[in-house]
mmCIF file of C-alpha atoms in Angstrom:
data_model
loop_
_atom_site.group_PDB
_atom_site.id
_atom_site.type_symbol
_atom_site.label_atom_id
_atom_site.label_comp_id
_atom_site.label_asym_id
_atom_site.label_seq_id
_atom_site.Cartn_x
_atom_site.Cartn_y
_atom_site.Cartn_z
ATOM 1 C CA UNK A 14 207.572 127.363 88.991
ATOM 2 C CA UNK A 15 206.095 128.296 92.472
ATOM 3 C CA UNK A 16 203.513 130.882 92.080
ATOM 4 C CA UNK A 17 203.176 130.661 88.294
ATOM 5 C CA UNK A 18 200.559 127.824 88.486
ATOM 6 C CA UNK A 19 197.332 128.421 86.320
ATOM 7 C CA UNK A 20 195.267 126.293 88.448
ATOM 8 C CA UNK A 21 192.328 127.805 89.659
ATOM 9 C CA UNK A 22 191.526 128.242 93.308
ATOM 10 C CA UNK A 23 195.151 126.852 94.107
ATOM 11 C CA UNK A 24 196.458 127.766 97.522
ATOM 12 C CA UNK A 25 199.776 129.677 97.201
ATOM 13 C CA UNK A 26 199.892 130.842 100.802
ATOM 14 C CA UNK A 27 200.124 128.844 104.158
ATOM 15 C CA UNK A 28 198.523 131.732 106.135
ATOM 16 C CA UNK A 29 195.236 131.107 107.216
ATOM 17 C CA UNK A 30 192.274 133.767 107.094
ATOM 18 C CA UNK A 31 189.378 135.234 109.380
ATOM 19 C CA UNK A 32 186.796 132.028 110.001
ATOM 20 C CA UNK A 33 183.025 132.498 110.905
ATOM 21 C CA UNK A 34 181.776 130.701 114.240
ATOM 22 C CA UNK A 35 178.426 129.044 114.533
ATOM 23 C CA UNK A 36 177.136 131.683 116.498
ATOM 24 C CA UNK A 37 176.865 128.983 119.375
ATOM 25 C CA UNK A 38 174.218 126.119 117.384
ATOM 26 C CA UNK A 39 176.753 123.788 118.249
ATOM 27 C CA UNK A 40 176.515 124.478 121.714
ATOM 28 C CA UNK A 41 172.591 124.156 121.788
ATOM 29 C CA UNK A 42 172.954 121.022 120.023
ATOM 30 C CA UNK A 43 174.206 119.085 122.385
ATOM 31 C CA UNK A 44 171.970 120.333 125.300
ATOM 32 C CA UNK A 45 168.925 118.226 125.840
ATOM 33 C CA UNK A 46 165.412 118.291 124.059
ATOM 34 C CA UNK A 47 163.296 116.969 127.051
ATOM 35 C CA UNK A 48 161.281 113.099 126.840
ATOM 36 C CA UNK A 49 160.317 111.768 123.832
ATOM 37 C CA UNK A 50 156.972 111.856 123.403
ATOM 38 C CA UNK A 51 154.902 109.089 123.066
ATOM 39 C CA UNK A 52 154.220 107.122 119.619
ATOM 40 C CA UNK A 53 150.679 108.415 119.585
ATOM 41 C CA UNK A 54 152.031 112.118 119.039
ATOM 42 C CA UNK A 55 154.994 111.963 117.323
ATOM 43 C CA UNK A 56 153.858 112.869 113.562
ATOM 44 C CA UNK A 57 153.849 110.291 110.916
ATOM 45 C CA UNK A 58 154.108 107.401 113.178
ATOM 46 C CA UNK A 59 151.382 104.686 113.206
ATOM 47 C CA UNK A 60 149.786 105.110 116.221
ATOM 48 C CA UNK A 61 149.625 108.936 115.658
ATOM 49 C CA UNK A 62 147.909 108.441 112.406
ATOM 50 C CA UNK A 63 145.516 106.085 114.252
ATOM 51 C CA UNK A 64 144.800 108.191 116.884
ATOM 52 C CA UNK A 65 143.856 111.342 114.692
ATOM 53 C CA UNK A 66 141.654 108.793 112.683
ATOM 54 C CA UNK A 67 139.743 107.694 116.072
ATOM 55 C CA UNK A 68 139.351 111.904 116.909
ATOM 56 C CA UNK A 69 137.677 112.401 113.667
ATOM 57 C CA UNK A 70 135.352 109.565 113.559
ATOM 58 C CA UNK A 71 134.241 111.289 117.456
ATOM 59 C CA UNK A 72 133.887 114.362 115.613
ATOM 60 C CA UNK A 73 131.406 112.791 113.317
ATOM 61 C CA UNK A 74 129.122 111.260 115.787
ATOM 62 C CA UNK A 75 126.023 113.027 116.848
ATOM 63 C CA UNK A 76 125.483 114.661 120.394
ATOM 64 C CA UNK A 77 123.102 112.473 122.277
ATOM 65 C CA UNK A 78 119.634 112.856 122.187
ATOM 66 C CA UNK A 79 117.487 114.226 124.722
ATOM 67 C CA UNK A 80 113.803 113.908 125.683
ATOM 68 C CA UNK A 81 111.398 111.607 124.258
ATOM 69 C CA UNK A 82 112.888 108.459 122.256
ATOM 70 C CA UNK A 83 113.188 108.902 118.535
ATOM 71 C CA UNK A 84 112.853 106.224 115.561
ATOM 72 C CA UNK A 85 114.605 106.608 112.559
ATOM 73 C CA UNK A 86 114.283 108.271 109.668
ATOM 74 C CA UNK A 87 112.020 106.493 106.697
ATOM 75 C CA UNK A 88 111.729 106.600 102.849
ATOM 76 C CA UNK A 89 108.774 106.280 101.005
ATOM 77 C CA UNK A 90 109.375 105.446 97.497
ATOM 78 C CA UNK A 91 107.556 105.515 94.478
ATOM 79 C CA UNK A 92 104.864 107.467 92.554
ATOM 80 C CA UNK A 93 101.874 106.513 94.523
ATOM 81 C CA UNK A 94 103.155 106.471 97.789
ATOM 82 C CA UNK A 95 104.462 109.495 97.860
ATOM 83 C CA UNK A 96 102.022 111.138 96.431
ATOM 84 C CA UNK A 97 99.516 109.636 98.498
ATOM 85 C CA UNK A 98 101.864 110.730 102.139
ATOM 86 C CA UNK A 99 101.773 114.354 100.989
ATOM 87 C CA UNK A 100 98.487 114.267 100.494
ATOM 88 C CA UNK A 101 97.347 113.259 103.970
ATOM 89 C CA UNK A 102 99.924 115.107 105.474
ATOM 90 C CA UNK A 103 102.895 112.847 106.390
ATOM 91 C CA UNK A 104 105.770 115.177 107.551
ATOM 92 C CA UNK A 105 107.897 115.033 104.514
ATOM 93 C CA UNK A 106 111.205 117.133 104.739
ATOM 94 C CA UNK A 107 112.407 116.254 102.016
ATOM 95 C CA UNK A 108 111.627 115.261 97.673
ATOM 96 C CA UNK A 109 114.220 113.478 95.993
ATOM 97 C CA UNK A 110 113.501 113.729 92.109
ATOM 98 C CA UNK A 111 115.586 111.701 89.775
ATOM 99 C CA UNK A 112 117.024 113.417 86.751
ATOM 100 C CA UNK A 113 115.769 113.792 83.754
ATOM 101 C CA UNK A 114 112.374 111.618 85.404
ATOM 102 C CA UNK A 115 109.227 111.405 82.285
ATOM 103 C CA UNK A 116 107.098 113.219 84.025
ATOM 104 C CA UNK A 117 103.327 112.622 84.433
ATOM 105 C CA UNK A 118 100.312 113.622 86.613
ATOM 106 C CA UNK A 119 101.980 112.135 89.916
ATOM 107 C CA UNK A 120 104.892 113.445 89.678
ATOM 108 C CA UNK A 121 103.337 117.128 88.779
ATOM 109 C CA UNK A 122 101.437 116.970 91.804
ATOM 110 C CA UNK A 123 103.909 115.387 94.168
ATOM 111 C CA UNK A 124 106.544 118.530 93.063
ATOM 112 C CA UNK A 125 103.154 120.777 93.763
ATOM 113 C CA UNK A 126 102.522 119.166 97.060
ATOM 114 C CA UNK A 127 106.154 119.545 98.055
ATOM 115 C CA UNK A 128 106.665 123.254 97.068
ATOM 116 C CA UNK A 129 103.453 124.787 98.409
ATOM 117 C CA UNK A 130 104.279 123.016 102.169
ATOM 118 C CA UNK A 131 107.907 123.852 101.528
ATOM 119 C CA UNK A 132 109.771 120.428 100.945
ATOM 120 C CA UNK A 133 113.235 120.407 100.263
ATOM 121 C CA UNK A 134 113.564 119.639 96.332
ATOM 122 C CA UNK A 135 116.949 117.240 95.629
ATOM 123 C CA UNK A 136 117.195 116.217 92.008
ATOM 124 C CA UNK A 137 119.416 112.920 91.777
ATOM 125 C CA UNK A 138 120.690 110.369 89.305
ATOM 126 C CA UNK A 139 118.893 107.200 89.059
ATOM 127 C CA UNK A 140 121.886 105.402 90.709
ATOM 128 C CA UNK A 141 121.555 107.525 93.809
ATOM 129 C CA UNK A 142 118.382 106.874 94.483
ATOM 130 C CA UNK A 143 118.745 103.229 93.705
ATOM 131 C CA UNK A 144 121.603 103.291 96.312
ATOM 132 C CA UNK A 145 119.164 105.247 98.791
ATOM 133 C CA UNK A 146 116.336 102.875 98.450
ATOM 134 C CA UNK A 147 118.198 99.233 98.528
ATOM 135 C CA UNK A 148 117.424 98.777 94.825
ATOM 136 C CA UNK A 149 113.901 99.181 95.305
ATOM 137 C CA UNK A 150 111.284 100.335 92.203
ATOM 138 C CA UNK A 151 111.026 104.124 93.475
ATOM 139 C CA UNK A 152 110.049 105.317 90.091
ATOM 140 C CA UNK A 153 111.538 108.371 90.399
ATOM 141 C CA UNK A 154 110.429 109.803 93.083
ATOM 142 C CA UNK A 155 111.598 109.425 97.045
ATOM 143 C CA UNK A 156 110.040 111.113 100.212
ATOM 144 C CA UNK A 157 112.543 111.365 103.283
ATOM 145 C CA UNK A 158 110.411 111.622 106.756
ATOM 146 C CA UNK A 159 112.325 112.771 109.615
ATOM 147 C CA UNK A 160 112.021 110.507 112.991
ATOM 148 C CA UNK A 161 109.036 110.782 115.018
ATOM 149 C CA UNK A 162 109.537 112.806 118.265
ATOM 150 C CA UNK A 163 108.021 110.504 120.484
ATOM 151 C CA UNK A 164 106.164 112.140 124.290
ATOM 152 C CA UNK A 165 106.923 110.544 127.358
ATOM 153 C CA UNK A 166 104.313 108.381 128.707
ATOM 154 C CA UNK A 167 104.158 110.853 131.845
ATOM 155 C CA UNK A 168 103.635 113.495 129.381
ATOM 156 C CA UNK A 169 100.415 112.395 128.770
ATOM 157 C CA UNK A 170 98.699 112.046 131.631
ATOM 158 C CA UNK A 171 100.653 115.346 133.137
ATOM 159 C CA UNK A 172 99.085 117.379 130.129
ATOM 160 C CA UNK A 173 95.466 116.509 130.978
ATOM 161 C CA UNK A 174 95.557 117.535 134.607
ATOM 162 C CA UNK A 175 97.344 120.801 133.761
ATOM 163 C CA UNK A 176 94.060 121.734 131.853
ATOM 164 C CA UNK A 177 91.737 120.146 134.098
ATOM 165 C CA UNK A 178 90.659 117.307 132.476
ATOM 166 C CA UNK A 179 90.760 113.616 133.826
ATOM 167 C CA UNK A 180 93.119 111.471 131.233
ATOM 168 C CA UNK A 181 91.710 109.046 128.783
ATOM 169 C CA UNK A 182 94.580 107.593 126.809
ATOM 170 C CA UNK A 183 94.706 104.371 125.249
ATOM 171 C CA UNK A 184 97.985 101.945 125.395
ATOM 172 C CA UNK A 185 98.670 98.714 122.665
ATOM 173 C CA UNK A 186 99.790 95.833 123.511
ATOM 174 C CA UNK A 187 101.877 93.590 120.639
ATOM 175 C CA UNK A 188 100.059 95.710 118.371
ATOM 176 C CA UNK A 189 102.496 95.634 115.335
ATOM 177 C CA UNK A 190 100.594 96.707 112.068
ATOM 178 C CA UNK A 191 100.832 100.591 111.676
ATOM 179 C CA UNK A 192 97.694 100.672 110.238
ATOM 180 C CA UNK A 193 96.321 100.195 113.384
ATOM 181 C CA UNK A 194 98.383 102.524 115.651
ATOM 182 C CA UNK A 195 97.275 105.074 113.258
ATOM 183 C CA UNK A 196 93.167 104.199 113.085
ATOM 184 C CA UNK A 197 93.917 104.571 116.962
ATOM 185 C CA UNK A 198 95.631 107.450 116.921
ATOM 186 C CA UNK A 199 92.722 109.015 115.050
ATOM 187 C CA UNK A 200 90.105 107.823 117.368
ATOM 188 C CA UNK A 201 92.028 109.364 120.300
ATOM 189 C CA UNK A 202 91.570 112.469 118.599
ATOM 190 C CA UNK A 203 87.960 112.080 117.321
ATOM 191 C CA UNK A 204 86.442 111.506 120.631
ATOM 192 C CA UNK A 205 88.830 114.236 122.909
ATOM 193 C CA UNK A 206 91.843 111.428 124.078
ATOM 194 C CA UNK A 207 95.170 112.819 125.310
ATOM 195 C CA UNK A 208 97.652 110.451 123.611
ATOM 196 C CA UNK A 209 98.442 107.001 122.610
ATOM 197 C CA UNK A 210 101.325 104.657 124.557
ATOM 198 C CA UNK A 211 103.145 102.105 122.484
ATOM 199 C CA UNK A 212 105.615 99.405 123.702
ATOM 200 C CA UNK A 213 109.557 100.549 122.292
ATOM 201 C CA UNK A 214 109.880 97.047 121.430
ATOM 202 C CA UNK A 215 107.881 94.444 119.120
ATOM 203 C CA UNK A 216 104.937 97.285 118.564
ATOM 204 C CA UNK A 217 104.236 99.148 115.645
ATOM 205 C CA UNK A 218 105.607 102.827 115.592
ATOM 206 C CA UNK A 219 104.879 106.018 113.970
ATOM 207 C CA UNK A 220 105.857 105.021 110.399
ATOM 208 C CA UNK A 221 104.753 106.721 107.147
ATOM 209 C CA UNK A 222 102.088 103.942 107.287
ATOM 210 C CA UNK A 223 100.353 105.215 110.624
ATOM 211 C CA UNK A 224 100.560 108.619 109.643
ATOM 212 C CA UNK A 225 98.581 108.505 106.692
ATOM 213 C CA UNK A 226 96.217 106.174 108.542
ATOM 214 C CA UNK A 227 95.740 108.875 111.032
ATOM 215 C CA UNK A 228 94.882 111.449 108.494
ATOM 216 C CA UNK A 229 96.635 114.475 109.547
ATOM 217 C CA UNK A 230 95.572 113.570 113.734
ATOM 218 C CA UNK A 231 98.607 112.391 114.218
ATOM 219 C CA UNK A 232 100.087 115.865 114.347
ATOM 220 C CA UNK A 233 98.039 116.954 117.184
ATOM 221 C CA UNK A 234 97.721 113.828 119.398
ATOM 222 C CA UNK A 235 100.634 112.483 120.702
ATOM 223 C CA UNK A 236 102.025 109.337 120.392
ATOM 224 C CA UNK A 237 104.732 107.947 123.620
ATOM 225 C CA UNK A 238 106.698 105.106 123.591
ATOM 226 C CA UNK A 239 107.497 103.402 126.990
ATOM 227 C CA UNK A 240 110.559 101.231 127.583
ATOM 228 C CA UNK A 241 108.318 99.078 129.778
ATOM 229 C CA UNK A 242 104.185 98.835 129.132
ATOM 230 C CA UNK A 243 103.740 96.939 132.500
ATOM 231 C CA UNK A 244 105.540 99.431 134.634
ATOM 232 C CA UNK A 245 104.472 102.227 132.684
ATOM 233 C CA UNK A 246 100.475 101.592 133.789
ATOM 234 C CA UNK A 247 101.632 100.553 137.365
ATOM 235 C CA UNK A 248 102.915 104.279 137.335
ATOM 236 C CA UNK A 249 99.782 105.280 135.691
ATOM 237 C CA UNK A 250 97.874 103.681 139.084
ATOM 238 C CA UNK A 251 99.822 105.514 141.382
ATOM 239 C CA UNK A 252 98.797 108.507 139.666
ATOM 240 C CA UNK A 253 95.391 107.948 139.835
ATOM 241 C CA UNK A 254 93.824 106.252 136.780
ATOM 242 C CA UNK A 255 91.979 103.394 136.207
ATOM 243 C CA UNK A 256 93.635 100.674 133.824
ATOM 244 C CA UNK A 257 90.663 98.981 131.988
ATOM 245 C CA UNK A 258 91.535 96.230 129.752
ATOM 246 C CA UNK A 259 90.052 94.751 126.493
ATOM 247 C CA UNK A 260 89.592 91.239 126.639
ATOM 248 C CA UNK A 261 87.169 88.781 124.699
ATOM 249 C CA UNK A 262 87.226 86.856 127.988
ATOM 250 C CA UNK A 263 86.937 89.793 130.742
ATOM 251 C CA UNK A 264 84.646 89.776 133.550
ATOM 252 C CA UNK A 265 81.959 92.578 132.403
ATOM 253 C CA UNK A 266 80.806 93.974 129.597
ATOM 254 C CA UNK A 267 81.322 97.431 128.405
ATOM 255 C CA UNK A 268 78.230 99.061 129.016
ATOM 256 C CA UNK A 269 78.561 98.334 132.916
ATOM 257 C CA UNK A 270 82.119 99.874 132.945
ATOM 258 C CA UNK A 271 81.466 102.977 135.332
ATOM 259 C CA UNK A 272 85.121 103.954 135.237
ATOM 260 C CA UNK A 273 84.884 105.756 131.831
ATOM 261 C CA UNK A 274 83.815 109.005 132.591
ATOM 262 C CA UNK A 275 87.571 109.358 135.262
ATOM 263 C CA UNK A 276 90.900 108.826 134.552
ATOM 264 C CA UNK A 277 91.224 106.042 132.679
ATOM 265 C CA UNK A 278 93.819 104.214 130.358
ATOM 266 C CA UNK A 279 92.418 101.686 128.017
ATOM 267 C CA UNK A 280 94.782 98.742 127.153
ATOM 268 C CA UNK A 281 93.985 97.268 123.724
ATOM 269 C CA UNK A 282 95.877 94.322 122.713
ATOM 270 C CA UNK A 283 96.273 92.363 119.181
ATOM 271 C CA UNK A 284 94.066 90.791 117.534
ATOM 272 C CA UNK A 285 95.557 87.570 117.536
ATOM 273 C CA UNK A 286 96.685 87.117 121.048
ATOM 274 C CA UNK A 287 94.852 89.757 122.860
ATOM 275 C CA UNK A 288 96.455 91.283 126.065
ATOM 276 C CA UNK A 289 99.740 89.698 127.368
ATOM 277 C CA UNK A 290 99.625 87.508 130.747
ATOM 278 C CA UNK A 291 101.661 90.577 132.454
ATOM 279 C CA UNK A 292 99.588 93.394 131.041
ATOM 280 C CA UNK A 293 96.469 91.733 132.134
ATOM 281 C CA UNK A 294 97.327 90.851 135.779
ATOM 282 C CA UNK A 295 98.193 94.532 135.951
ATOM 283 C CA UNK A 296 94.837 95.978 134.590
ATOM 284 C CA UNK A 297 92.342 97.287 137.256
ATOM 285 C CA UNK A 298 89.429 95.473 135.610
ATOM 286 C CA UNK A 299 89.219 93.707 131.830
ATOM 287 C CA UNK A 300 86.210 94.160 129.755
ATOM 288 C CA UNK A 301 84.647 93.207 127.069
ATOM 289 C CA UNK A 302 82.967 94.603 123.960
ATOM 290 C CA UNK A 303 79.404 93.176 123.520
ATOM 291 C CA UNK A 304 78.609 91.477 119.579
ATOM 292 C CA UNK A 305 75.498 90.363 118.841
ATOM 293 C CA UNK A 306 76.864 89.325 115.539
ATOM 294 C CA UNK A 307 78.674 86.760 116.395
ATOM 295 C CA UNK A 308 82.148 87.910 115.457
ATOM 296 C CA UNK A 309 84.788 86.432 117.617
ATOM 297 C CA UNK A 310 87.331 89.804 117.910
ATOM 298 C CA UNK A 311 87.650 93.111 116.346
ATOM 299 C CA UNK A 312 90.927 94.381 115.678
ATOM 300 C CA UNK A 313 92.673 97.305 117.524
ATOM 301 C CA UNK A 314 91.906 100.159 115.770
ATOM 302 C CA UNK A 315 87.762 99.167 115.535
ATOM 303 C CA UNK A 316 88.098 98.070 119.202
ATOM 304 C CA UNK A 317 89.811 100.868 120.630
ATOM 305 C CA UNK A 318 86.830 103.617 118.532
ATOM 306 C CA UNK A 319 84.401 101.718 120.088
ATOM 307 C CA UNK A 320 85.412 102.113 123.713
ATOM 308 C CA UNK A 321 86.273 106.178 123.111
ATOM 309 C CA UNK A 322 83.086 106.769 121.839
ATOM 310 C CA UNK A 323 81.477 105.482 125.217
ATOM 311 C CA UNK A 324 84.146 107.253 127.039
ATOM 312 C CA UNK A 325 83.290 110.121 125.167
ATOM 313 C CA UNK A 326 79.444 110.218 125.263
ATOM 314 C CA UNK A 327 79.749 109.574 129.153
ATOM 315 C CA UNK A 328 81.622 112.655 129.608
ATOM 316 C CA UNK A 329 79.222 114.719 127.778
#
């Protein structure tokens, strides 16, 4: 019967009741939105994940560099070697010590060196440090050396005047062992030089080798690295030094070089193939180093003492 139904919710009336509006989001939804915006910054699409990728790896580069050229960073790995760098000096930053290392007198003394001058201390797990070193037998112990600052070669001859004193640097040609650059570098400061120039390419540079050759010098003499060694002593020139050269061939002999006690900047090339056919058409005058013994060549670092010390006993 109409109106007796037991049906929930069953209509039993035609009349309609109050109904609620949209409050006009129907409306707005049809106007407009503006241009799509491109793929690369609508979210989730490809190019927008691509393009936040790229903005990160930016973010991870470091700013540029300014000043005098920098190397890279070195290791020096093993018992021994490290040991040996702190010892003479080499400017560690950093100790990595692998966990749970057997300890013995090295390694007690490297962990001595590195806390009285201050060293970072890093303990890591044998894989780490095999990962750091390309698999090579670091016995436990790693030394991280920051890049050398390098001067610029201007810088050299620049500091002398400002104190009054005429230049005497020395500049290597092809001279690749370390060893050397660092005897040299040790010279320069025995006997009163103002710095050491060093070709940027196919030269030795300021490795954990030199330093320790050096002994400690090397943090008081500077070392510059020129992008060009011919131009750099033309510019040398026009500043007003003399550039003698070593050679076993050149035209006098050292003792009746009267240039020494000026500005001067002695070019010492390898031991193997002397001065380069560029570097010694640019040289004011080439020289060469008296031996009564017979020997045919002396390498850099022997080479380059001898000529200081007559530089330096000329000047008084």
């Amino acid at each position: 019967m109409a109106g007796n139904s037991q049906r929930r919710n069953r209509r039993t009336s035609n009349k309609k009741g109050a109904q609620v509006g949209s409050g006009g989001k129907r409306r707005r939804g049809l106007e407009g939105k503006g241009p799509t915006p491109p793929a690369s910054a609508r979210k989730g699409h490809v190019k927008n994940r691509i393009a936040n990728a790229k903005a990160k790896q930016s973010a991870k580069r470091p700013a540029p560099r300014r000043g005098g050229a920098k190397g890279t960073a070195e290791l020096v790995v093993g018992r021994n070697p490290v040991v040996e760098a702190l010892r003479e000096g080499v400017p560690a930053t950093t100790l990595y010590v692998q966990q749970f290392i057997d300890s013995d007198e090295r390694v007690r003394e490297a962990l001595q060196l590195a806390t009285e001058r201050g060293l970072n201390l890093l303990e890591a797990p044998r894989p780490e440090l095999d990962r750091m070193t390309g698999g090579l037998n670091h016995q436990g112990l790693v030394a991280q050396i920051p890049p050398y600052d390098y001067a610029h070669p201007e810088d050299l001859s620049a500091a002398a005047f400002d104190t009054g004193e005429d230049p005497l640097i020395v500049a290597l040609d092809g001279v690749t062992d370390p060893r050397n650059l660092g005897a040299v570098v040790r010279s320069v400061s025995a006997f009163g030089g103002h710095g050491v120039v060093v070709p940027e390419r196919r030269a030795a540079g300021m490795t954990a080798g030199a330093w320790k050759t050096s002994a400690g010098t090397a943090a008081r003499t500077p070392v510059a690295r020129a992008t060009n060694l011919t131009r750099t002593l033309e510019s040398y020139q026009k500043a007003g030094l003399t550039v003698v050269g070593l050679a076993a061939d050149g035209e006098m002999e050292l003792q009746d070089l009267e240039v020494l006690d000026g500005p001067v900047v002695i070019v010492v090339g390898s031991e193997g193939k002397g001065l380069s056919r560029l570097v010694g058409e640019t040289c004011d005058v080439r020289v060469r180093i008296p031996m009564p013994g017979g020997a045919e060549s002396l390498n850099a670092g022997v080479a380059a003492g001898v000529v200081l010390w007559e530089a330096a006993r000329r000047r008084g």
